PDB file of C-alpha atoms and ligand atoms in Angstrom:
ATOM      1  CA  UNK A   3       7.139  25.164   7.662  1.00 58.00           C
ATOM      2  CA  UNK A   4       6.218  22.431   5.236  1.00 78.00           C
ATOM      3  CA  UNK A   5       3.155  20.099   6.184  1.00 88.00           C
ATOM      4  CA  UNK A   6       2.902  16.050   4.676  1.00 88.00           C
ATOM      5  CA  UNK A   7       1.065  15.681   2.015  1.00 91.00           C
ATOM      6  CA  UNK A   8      -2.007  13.893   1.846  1.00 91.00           C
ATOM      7  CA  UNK A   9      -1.842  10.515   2.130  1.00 88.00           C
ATOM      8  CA  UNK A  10      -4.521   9.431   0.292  1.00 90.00           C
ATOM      9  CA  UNK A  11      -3.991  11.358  -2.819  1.00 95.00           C
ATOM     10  CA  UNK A  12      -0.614  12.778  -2.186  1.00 93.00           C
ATOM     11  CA  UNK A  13      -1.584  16.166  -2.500  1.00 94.00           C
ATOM     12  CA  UNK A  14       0.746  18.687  -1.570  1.00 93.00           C
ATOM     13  CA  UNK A  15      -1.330  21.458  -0.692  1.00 94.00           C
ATOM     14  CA  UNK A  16      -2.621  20.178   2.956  1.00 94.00           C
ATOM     15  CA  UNK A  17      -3.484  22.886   5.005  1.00 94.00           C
ATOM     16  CA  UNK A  18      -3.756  23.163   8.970  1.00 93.00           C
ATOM     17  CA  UNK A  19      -6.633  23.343  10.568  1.00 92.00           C
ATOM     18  CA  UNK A  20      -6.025  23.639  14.589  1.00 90.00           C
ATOM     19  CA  UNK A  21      -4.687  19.539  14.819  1.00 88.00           C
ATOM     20  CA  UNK A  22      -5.979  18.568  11.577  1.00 91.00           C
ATOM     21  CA  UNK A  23      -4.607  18.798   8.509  1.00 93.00           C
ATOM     22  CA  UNK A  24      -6.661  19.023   5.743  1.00 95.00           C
ATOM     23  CA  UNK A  25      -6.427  18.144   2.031  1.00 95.00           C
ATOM     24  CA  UNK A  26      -8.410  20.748  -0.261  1.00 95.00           C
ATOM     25  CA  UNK A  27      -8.239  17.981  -3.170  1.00 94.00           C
ATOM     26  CA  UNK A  28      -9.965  15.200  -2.148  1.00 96.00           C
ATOM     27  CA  UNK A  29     -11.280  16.211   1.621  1.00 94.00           C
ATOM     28  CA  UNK A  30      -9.230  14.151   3.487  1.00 93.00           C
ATOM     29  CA  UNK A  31      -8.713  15.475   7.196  1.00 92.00           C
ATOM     30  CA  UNK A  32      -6.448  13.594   9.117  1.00 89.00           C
ATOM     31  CA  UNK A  33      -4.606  14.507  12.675  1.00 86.00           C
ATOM     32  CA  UNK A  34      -0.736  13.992  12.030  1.00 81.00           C
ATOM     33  CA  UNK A  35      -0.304  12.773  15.529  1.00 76.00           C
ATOM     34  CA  UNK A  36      -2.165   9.808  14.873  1.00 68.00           C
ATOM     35  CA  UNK A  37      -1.476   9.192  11.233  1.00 54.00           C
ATOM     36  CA  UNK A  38       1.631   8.776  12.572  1.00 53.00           C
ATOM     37  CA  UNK A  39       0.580   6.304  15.873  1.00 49.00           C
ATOM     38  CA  UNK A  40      -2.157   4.216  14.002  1.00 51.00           C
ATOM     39  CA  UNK A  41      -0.543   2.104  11.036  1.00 52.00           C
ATOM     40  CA  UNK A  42      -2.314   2.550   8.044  1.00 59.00           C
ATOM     41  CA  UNK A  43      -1.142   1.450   5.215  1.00 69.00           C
ATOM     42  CA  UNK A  44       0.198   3.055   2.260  1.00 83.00           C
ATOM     43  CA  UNK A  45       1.741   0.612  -0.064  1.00 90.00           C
ATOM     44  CA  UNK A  46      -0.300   1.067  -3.259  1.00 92.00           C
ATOM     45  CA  UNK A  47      -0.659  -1.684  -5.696  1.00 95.00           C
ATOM     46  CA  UNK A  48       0.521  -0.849  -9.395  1.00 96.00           C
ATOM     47  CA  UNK A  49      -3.053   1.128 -10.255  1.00 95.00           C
ATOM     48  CA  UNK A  50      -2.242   2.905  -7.041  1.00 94.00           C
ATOM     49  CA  UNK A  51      -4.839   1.476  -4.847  1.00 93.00           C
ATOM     50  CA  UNK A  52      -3.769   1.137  -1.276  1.00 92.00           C
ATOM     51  CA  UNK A  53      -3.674  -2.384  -0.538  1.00 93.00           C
ATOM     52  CA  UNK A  54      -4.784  -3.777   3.130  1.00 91.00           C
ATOM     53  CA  UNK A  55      -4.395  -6.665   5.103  1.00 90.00           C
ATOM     54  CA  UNK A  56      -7.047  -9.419   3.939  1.00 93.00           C
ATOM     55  CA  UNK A  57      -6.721  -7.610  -0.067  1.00 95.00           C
ATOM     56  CA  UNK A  58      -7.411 -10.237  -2.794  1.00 97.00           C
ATOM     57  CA  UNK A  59      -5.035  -9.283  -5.509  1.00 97.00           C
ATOM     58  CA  UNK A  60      -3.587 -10.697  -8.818  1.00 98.00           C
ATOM     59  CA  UNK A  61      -0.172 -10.509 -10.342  1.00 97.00           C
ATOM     60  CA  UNK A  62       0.341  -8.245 -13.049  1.00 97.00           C
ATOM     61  CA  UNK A  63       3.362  -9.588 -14.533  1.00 96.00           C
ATOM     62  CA  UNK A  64       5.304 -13.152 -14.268  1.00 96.00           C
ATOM     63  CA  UNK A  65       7.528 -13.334 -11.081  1.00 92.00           C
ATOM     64  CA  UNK A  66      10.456 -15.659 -11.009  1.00 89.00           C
ATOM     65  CA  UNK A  67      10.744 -16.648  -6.945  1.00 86.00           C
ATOM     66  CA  UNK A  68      13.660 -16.215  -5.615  1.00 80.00           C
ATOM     67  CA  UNK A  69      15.614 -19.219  -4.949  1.00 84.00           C
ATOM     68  CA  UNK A  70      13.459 -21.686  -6.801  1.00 85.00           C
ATOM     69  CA  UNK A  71      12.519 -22.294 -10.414  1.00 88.00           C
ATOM     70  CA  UNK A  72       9.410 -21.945  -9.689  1.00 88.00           C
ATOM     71  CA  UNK A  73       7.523 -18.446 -12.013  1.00 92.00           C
ATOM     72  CA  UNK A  74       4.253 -16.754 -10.701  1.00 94.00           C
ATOM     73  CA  UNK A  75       2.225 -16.715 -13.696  1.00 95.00           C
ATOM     74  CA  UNK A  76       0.638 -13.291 -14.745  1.00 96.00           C
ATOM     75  CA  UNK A  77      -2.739 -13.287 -13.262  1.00 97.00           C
ATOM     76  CA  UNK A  78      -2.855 -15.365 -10.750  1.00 97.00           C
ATOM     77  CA  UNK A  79      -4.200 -14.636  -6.888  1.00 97.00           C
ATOM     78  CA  UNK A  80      -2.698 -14.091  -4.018  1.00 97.00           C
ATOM     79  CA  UNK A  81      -4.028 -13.099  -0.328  1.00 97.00           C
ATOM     80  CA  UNK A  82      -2.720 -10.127   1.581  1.00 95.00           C
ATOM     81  CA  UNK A  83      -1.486 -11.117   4.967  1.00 94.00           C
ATOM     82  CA  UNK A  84       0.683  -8.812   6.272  1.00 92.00           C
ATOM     83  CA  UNK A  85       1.995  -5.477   5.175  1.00 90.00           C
ATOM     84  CA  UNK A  86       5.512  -4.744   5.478  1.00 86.00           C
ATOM     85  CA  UNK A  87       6.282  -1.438   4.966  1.00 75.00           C
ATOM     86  CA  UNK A  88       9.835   0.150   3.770  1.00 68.00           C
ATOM     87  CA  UNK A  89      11.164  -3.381   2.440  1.00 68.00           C
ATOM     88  CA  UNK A  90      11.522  -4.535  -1.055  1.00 79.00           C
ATOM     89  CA  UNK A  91       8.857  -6.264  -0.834  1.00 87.00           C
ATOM     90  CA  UNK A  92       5.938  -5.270   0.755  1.00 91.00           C
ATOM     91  CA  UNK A  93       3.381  -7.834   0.733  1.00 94.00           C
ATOM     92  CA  UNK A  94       3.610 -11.106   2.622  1.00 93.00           C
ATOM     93  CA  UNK A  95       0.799 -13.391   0.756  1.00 95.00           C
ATOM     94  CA  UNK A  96      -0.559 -16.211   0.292  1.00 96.00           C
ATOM     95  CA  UNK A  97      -0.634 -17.222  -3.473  1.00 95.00           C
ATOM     96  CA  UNK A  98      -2.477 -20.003  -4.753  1.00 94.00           C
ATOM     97  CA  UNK A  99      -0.494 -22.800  -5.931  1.00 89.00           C
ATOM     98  CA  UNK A 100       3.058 -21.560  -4.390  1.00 89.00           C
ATOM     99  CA  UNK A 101       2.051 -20.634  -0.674  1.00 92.00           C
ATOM    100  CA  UNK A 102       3.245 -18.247   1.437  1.00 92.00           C
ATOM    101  CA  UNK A 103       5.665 -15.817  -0.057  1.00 92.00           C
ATOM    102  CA  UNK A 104       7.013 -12.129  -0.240  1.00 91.00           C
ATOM    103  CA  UNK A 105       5.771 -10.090  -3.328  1.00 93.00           C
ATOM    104  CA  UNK A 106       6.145  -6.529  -4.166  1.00 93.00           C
ATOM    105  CA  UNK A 107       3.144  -3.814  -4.200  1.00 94.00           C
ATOM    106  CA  UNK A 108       4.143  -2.780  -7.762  1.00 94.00           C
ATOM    107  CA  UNK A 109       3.617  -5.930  -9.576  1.00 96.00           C
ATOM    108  CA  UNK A 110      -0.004  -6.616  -8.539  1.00 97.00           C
ATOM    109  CA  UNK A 111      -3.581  -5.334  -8.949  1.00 97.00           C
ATOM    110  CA  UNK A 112      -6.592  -5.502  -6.130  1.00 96.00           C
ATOM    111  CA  UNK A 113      -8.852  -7.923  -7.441  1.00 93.00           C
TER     112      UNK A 113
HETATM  113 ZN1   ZN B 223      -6.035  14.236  -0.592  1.00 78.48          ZN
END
């Protein structure tokens, strides 16, 4: 039988501990059953940091938007406002000067 790992540090030597599982590497104890119910995130931004709904972040490289000319410039901001996870892209934000758009987790840093 092979538990999860942890999903805050992705350890993969989680032990059980009645309904807990427990990660030895950074303490973590989490019941699977819920982990599974609640939903927490775990898109990570390119450091990865797990982002969250309400997450200032910047962009760490220029993004061309699809279907425009328009190009994100490196560095600029952008509020988390929904997390969708298992897509392309993962964070719906709002990014100052372009509005509401779709970027991915990988190409931005929590502020
Ligand atoms: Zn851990």
């Amino acid at each position: 039988m092979s538990l999860p790992p942890c999903p805050i540090c992705k350890s993969e030597f989680t032990y059980q501990d009645q309904t807990q599982l427990i990660c030895p590497e950074c303490a973590h104890e989490w019941n699977p059953e819920e982990e599974h119910a609640n939903s927490q995130s775990t898109v990570k931004d390119a450091n990865g940091t797990l982002l969250n709904e309400g997450d200032k972040v910047t962009l760490i490289k220029d993004l061309k938007v699809k279907g425009s000319s328009l190009i994100l410039k490196v560095g600029t901001k952008a509020m988390i406002r929904r997390i969708v996870e298992g897509k392309d892209h993962q964070l719906d934000c709002k990014v100052d000067g372009a509005g509401e758009m779709m970027v991915t987790a990988k190409f931005v840093k929590k502020a």
